[in-house]
Coordinates of C-alpha atoms and ligand atoms in Angstrom, one line a residue:
X39 CA -59.9 -80.7 150.3
X40 CA -60.7 -80.3 146.3
X41 CA -60.1 -83.2 144.1
X42 CA -59.8 -82.4 140.5
X43 CA -60.0 -85.0 136.8
X44 CA -58.4 -83.9 134.4
X45 CA -58.8 -84.6 130.8
X46 CA -56.3 -84.1 128.2
X47 CA -56.5 -85.4 124.5
X48 CA -55.3 -81.7 122.4
X49 CA -52.5 -84.1 120.3
X50 CA -51.3 -87.6 120.5
X51 CA -51.4 -88.3 124.3
X52 CA -54.6 -89.7 125.7
X53 CA -54.1 -88.4 129.8
X54 CA -56.5 -88.4 132.7
X55 CA -55.4 -87.6 135.5
X56 CA -56.8 -86.7 139.8
X57 CA -55.1 -83.8 141.3
X58 CA -55.9 -83.0 145.0
X59 CA -55.7 -79.1 145.8
X60 CA -53.3 -78.2 142.4
X61 CA -50.5 -79.7 143.4
X62 CA -51.1 -83.1 145.2
X63 CA -50.8 -85.3 141.8
X64 CA -52.9 -88.7 142.9
X65 CA -52.3 -90.3 139.7
X66 CA -51.1 -88.9 136.2
X67 CA -51.5 -91.7 133.3
X68 CA -50.3 -90.9 129.6
X69 CA -51.6 -93.7 126.6
X70 CA -49.0 -92.5 124.0
X71 CA -49.9 -93.0 120.4
X72 CA -45.9 -92.7 119.6
X73 CA -46.2 -96.5 118.0
X74 CA -49.2 -95.3 116.0
X75 CA -47.9 -92.3 114.3
X76 CA -44.2 -93.2 114.1
X77 CA -44.0 -94.8 110.8
X78 CA -45.5 -91.9 109.0
X79 CA -42.5 -89.0 110.8
X80 CA -45.4 -86.9 112.3
X81 CA -48.6 -87.3 114.2
X82 CA -51.6 -88.5 111.6
X83 CA -54.9 -86.2 113.2
X84 CA -57.5 -89.0 112.1
X85 CA -55.5 -91.7 113.6
X86 CA -54.9 -89.8 117.0
X87 CA -58.8 -88.6 117.3
X88 CA -59.9 -92.5 117.0
X89 CA -57.2 -93.9 119.5
X90 CA -58.3 -91.2 121.7
X91 CA -61.9 -92.5 121.3
X92 CA -60.6 -95.9 122.0
X93 CA -59.3 -95.3 125.2
X94 CA -60.4 -92.1 126.8
X95 CA -62.5 -94.4 129.0
X96 CA -60.6 -96.9 130.4
X97 CA -58.3 -94.5 131.2
X98 CA -60.4 -92.2 133.1
X99 CA -61.7 -95.4 135.5
X100 CA -58.1 -96.7 135.8
X101 CA -56.8 -92.9 137.0
X102 CA -60.1 -93.1 139.1
X103 CA -59.2 -96.6 140.8
X104 CA -55.1 -95.4 141.0
X105 CA -56.0 -92.3 142.9
X106 CA -58.6 -94.2 144.7
X107 CA -61.5 -92.3 144.0
X108 CA -65.1 -92.6 143.2
X109 CA -67.4 -90.0 141.1
X110 CA -69.0 -88.6 144.7
X111 CA -65.4 -87.1 145.6
X112 CA -64.7 -85.8 142.1
X113 CA -65.4 -81.6 143.0
X114 CA -64.9 -80.4 139.1
X115 CA -63.7 -82.0 136.1
X116 CA -60.8 -79.8 134.4
X117 CA -60.3 -80.5 130.2
X118 CA -58.4 -79.2 127.9
X119 CA -60.1 -77.3 125.2
X120 CA -57.6 -75.1 123.0
X121 CA -55.1 -75.0 121.5
X122 CA -54.9 -78.4 119.2
X123 CA -55.7 -80.8 116.6
X124 CA -59.6 -80.2 116.5
X125 CA -60.6 -83.5 116.2
X126 CA -58.7 -85.2 119.2
X127 CA -59.7 -81.8 121.6
X128 CA -63.4 -83.2 120.2
X129 CA -62.9 -86.2 121.9
X130 CA -61.4 -85.0 125.7
X131 CA -64.1 -82.2 126.2
X132 CA -66.9 -84.5 124.9
X133 CA -66.2 -86.8 127.4
X134 CA -65.8 -83.9 130.0
X135 CA -68.9 -82.8 128.9
X136 CA -70.4 -85.8 129.4
X137 CA -68.8 -86.6 133.1
X138 CA -69.9 -83.0 134.3
X139 CA -73.7 -83.3 133.1
X140 CA -74.0 -87.0 134.3
X141 CA -72.2 -86.2 138.1
X142 CA -73.3 -82.7 138.0
X143 CA -70.3 -81.3 138.6
X144 CA -68.8 -78.0 137.8
X145 CA -66.5 -77.8 134.1
X146 CA -63.3 -76.2 133.3
X147 CA -62.0 -75.6 129.8
X148 CA -57.9 -75.4 129.9
X149 CA -55.7 -73.7 127.5
X150 CA -53.3 -76.6 126.9
X151 CA -50.2 -73.9 126.7
X152 CA -51.2 -72.0 129.7
X153 CA -51.1 -75.3 131.6
X154 CA -47.7 -76.0 129.9
X155 CA -46.8 -72.2 131.3
X156 CA -48.2 -73.2 134.9
X157 CA -46.6 -76.9 135.1
X158 CA -43.3 -76.0 136.8
X159 CA -45.9 -74.9 140.1
X160 CA -46.8 -78.7 140.4
X161 CA -43.5 -79.1 141.9
X162 CA -42.8 -76.1 144.0
X163 CA -44.0 -75.6 147.4
X164 CA -45.2 -72.2 147.0
X165 CA -46.4 -70.3 143.2
X166 CA -43.5 -69.1 141.6
X167 CA -45.4 -66.0 140.4
X168 CA -44.9 -63.7 139.1
X169 CA -42.7 -65.2 136.6
X170 CA -41.1 -65.3 132.8
X171 CA -42.4 -68.8 131.3
X172 CA -40.9 -70.4 128.9
X173 CA -42.9 -73.0 126.8
X174 CA -40.7 -75.4 124.2
X175 CA -42.9 -78.1 122.7
X176 CA -43.5 -79.8 119.4
X177 CA -46.2 -77.4 118.6
X178 CA -45.6 -74.5 120.3
X179 CA -42.3 -71.8 121.2
X180 CA -44.0 -69.2 123.4
X181 CA -42.7 -66.8 126.1
X182 CA -45.5 -65.8 128.7
X183 CA -45.6 -63.2 131.3
X184 CA -47.2 -65.3 134.3
X185 CA -48.5 -63.0 137.1
X186 CA -50.9 -65.1 138.1
X187 CA -53.1 -68.3 136.9
X188 CA -55.5 -66.4 135.5
X189 CA -53.0 -63.5 134.0
X190 CA -51.5 -64.9 131.3
X191 CA -49.8 -62.6 129.1
X192 CA -48.1 -63.8 125.5
X193 CA -44.7 -61.8 124.5
X194 CA -43.8 -64.3 121.8
X195 CA -44.3 -67.2 119.9
X196 CA -42.9 -68.9 117.4
X197 CA -43.5 -67.4 113.6
X198 CA -43.0 -71.1 111.7
X199 CA -41.7 -74.0 113.2
X200 CA -41.4 -74.3 117.2
X201 CA -38.5 -75.6 118.6
X202 CA -39.6 -79.8 119.5
X203 CA -40.8 -79.5 115.9
X204 CA -36.8 -78.4 114.6
X205 CA -35.5 -81.0 116.6
X206 CA -37.9 -83.8 114.9
X207 CA -36.8 -82.4 111.4
X208 CA -33.0 -82.8 112.0
X209 CA -33.2 -85.7 113.4
X210 CA -35.4 -86.4 110.1
X211 CA -32.9 -85.0 107.9
X212 CA -30.1 -87.2 110.0
X213 CA -32.4 -90.4 109.7
X214 CA -32.1 -90.7 113.8
X215 CA -35.5 -91.9 114.0
X216 CA -39.1 -89.6 115.8
X217 CA -39.5 -88.7 117.6
X218 CA -36.2 -86.7 117.2
X219 CA -35.8 -84.7 120.2
X220 CA -34.4 -87.3 122.7
X221 CA -32.2 -88.5 120.6
X222 CA -30.8 -85.2 119.1
X223 CA -30.1 -84.5 122.9
X224 CA -28.5 -87.6 123.6
X225 CA -26.0 -87.2 120.5
X226 CA -25.3 -83.7 121.3
X227 CA -23.5 -84.4 124.7
X228 CA -20.9 -86.8 122.6
X229 CA -20.4 -83.7 119.7
X230 CA -19.1 -80.3 119.4
X231 CA -21.2 -77.5 119.9
X232 CA -18.8 -74.7 118.3
X233 CA -18.1 -77.2 115.0
X234 CA -20.8 -75.7 112.8
X235 CA -21.8 -72.0 113.1
X236 CA -25.4 -72.7 112.3
X237 CA -27.6 -69.2 112.6
X238 CA -29.1 -68.2 115.0
X239 CA -32.5 -65.9 113.9
X240 CA -33.3 -63.0 116.4
X241 CA -35.3 -61.5 114.4
X242 CA -36.3 -58.0 114.6
X243 CA -34.2 -55.8 117.6
X244 CA -35.8 -56.9 121.3
X245 CA -38.5 -58.9 119.5
X246 CA -39.4 -62.3 121.3
X247 CA -40.8 -64.3 118.7
X248 CA -38.8 -67.0 117.8
X249 CA -38.7 -68.4 114.0
X250 CA -36.4 -72.1 113.8
X251 CA -37.1 -72.8 110.3
X252 CA -33.9 -71.1 109.5
X253 CA -31.8 -73.5 111.2
X254 CA -33.3 -76.4 110.3
X255 CA -32.5 -75.7 106.6
X256 CA -28.8 -74.6 107.6
X257 CA -28.6 -78.5 108.8
X258 CA -30.1 -79.7 105.6
X259 CA -27.8 -77.5 103.4
X260 CA -24.7 -78.5 105.1
X261 CA -25.8 -82.2 105.2
X262 CA -26.9 -82.7 100.9
X263 CA -24.6 -79.1 100.0
X264 CA -25.7 -75.8 99.3
X265 CA -28.8 -76.0 97.6
X266 CA -29.5 -79.4 97.6
X267 CA -31.9 -81.9 99.8
X268 CA -30.6 -85.1 99.3
X269 CA -27.5 -87.3 98.4
X270 CA -25.0 -85.8 101.8
X271 CA -25.9 -88.6 104.7
X272 CA -23.8 -91.2 103.8
X273 CA -20.3 -88.5 103.5
X274 CA -20.6 -88.1 106.9
X275 CA -19.3 -89.8 110.3
X276 CA -20.8 -90.8 113.6
X277 CA -18.9 -88.0 115.1
X278 CA -19.8 -85.3 111.8
X279 CA -23.4 -86.6 113.3
X280 CA -22.8 -86.1 116.6
X281 CA -21.1 -82.2 115.7
X282 CA -24.2 -81.1 113.7
X283 CA -26.2 -82.6 116.8
X284 CA -24.7 -80.5 119.5
X285 CA -23.9 -77.3 117.3
X286 CA -27.6 -77.4 116.1
X287 CA -28.9 -77.8 120.0
X288 CA -26.6 -74.9 120.6
X289 CA -27.9 -72.7 118.1
X290 CA -31.6 -73.7 118.8
X291 CA -30.8 -72.8 122.8
X292 CA -28.3 -69.7 122.5
X293 CA -31.7 -68.1 121.0
X294 CA -34.3 -69.5 123.8
X295 CA -31.6 -68.7 126.4
X296 CA -31.2 -65.2 124.9
X297 CA -34.8 -64.1 124.2
X298 CA -36.3 -65.3 127.7
X299 CA -33.1 -63.2 129.3
X300 CA -34.8 -60.1 127.1
X301 CA -38.4 -60.9 128.3
X302 CA -37.1 -61.6 132.1
X303 CA -35.6 -57.7 131.8
X304 CA -38.7 -56.9 130.1
X305 CA -41.2 -57.8 132.7
X306 CA -39.5 -57.0 135.9
X307 CA -39.4 -60.5 136.8
X308 CA -36.7 -62.5 139.0
X309 CA -38.5 -66.5 138.1
X310 CA -38.4 -68.2 134.9
X311 CA -40.7 -71.7 134.4
X312 CA -39.7 -73.9 131.6
X313 CA -42.5 -76.2 130.4
X314 CA -43.1 -78.6 127.3
X315 CA -41.1 -82.0 125.8
X316 CA -37.9 -79.2 125.1
X317 CA -38.0 -78.5 128.8
X318 CA -36.4 -82.0 128.9
X319 CA -33.4 -81.1 126.8
X320 CA -30.2 -81.4 128.9
X321 CA -28.4 -78.4 127.1
X322 CA -31.3 -75.8 127.4
X323 CA -31.3 -76.8 130.9
X324 CA -28.2 -76.7 132.1
X325 CA -27.4 -72.9 130.2
X326 CA -30.6 -71.7 131.3
X327 CA -29.4 -72.6 134.7
X328 CA -25.8 -71.0 134.2
X329 CA -27.2 -67.7 132.7
X330 CA -30.3 -67.4 135.3
X331 CA -27.5 -68.2 138.6
X332 CA -25.2 -65.4 136.9
X333 CA -28.0 -62.6 137.3
X334 CA -29.2 -64.5 140.6
X335 CA -32.2 -65.5 139.4
X336 CA -34.5 -68.3 140.3
X337 CA -35.2 -71.5 137.7
X338 CA -38.1 -73.3 138.1
X339 CA -37.8 -76.9 135.6
X340 CA -40.9 -78.8 135.2
X341 CA -40.1 -82.1 136.6
X342 CA -39.9 -84.6 133.5
X343 CA -43.0 -86.6 133.9
X344 CA -44.8 -83.0 133.3
X345 CA -43.1 -81.8 130.8
X346 CA -44.8 -84.1 128.3
X347 CA -48.6 -83.3 127.2
X348 CA -50.2 -84.5 130.5
X349 CA -53.8 -84.2 132.3
X350 CA -52.2 -83.5 135.6
X351 CA -50.7 -80.0 134.4
X352 CA -54.6 -79.6 133.2
X353 CA -56.6 -80.8 136.2
X354 CA -53.4 -78.2 138.4
X355 CA -54.6 -74.9 136.4
X356 CA -58.6 -76.3 136.1
X357 CA -58.0 -76.0 140.2
X358 CA -57.0 -72.7 140.4
X359 CA -59.3 -71.2 137.5
X360 CA -62.0 -73.7 139.9
X361 CA -61.2 -71.4 142.8
X362 CA -61.6 -68.0 141.0
X363 CA -64.7 -68.8 139.6
X364 CA -63.3 -69.6 136.4
X365 CA -65.8 -72.3 135.3
X366 CA -67.3 -73.5 132.2
X367 CA -71.0 -74.4 131.2
X368 CA -71.9 -77.5 128.7
X369 CA -71.6 -74.8 125.9
X370 CA -67.6 -75.4 126.2
X371 CA -66.4 -76.4 122.5
X372 CA -63.3 -77.2 121.5
X373 CA -60.9 -74.5 119.2
X374 CA -58.5 -75.7 117.0
Ligands
LIG103 O1 -44.9 -81.6 125.2 P1 -44.8 -82.3 124.2 O2 -44.7 -83.7 124.6 O3 -45.9 -82.3 122.8 C1 -45.9 -81.0 122.7 O4 -47.2 -80.5 123.1 O5 -45.7 -80.5 121.2 O6 -43.1 -82.0 122.9 C2 -42.8 -83.0 122.6 C3 -41.6 -82.6 121.4 C4 -41.4 -83.2 120.4 O7 -40.7 -82.5 119.5 C5 -40.2 -84.0 121.0 O8 -38.8 -84.1 120.1 C6 -39.5 -82.7 121.7 O9 -40.7 -82.3 122.5 N1 -38.4 -83.3 122.7 C7 -37.2 -83.0 122.9 C8 -36.5 -83.6 124.1 N2 -37.6 -84.8 124.5 C9 -38.4 -84.0 123.6 N3 -36.3 -82.0 122.5 C10 -35.4 -81.7 122.7 N4 -34.6 -82.4 123.6 C11 -35.1 -83.3 123.9 N5 -34.7 -84.0 125.1
LIG104 ZN1 -47.6 -80.1 125.1

């Protein structure tokens, strides 16, 4: 039995988890900073770092106590070291290095997006690799070819806005609140996804990269009139807003599904895994399930509790790195 402590502080969630043998999540605590950033409409890096400092020690203690473990049974410490906000990452990395030094345990630096890409395996009985992994969050929209935990190849990523960022910005345009993804998702369920033909940006033929800034701008102009950025919201009925949410979601989901299917064909795999906050999106979940079922391919959606930023996915991937000897030393550093 191998017990890992996981630490995640890459953005605006402070998280600590205890995971046994890479799958058995004994605790996974997340202190959200939602209230601290909501009034600014986005994450303020300096506020995020300060909140991580204030919360992390207590959260680690609580995660260990919930899991019923003491430092002597912890085998290794895994921490997100890249990518993310540099100030935020440094808090987690410094805490992890301090514990690794004082407990004399191995330290494992984990790539946050790779952890999202492999998080679906937290709920599968056996490893789902090889697979195409779609990672869609507030900071990333990426496709990976995952051959194994240590062989993760980037196939494509966003050239501008991430999918979640586009959801959040459209919610801001419609003045729906922050973070907007879940609100747009809820309203879209009661809207007509075919009412407005928002653009599907596919980029160059065969490209696995994404671009979502065009569809966001199309929503802006649809709301306020061509070339205008204000003054149009009053004209919209509640049903208009629901139809905009549904039509926008359909445009984003169409692109995500089409590129995922292209990646599947290119890599010759039979399995798709999806992770990141936008994996909670109901239209994405159902459309992807349909597209894959048609071709008799397997879909593993990350369970909702592991979709948002969390330390369980960091400890889980850290375990596989540890098993394969991919550990770090105290020179580990955060990379923005
Ligand atoms: O993975 P995550 O918690 O944080 C990042 O690493 O970015 O993802 C948060 C993002 C936010 O942009 C949020 O609006 C979006 O995921 N999101 C959703 C849904 N739930 C969360 N977007 C669309 N539909 C949802 N149901
Ligand atoms: Zn994330």
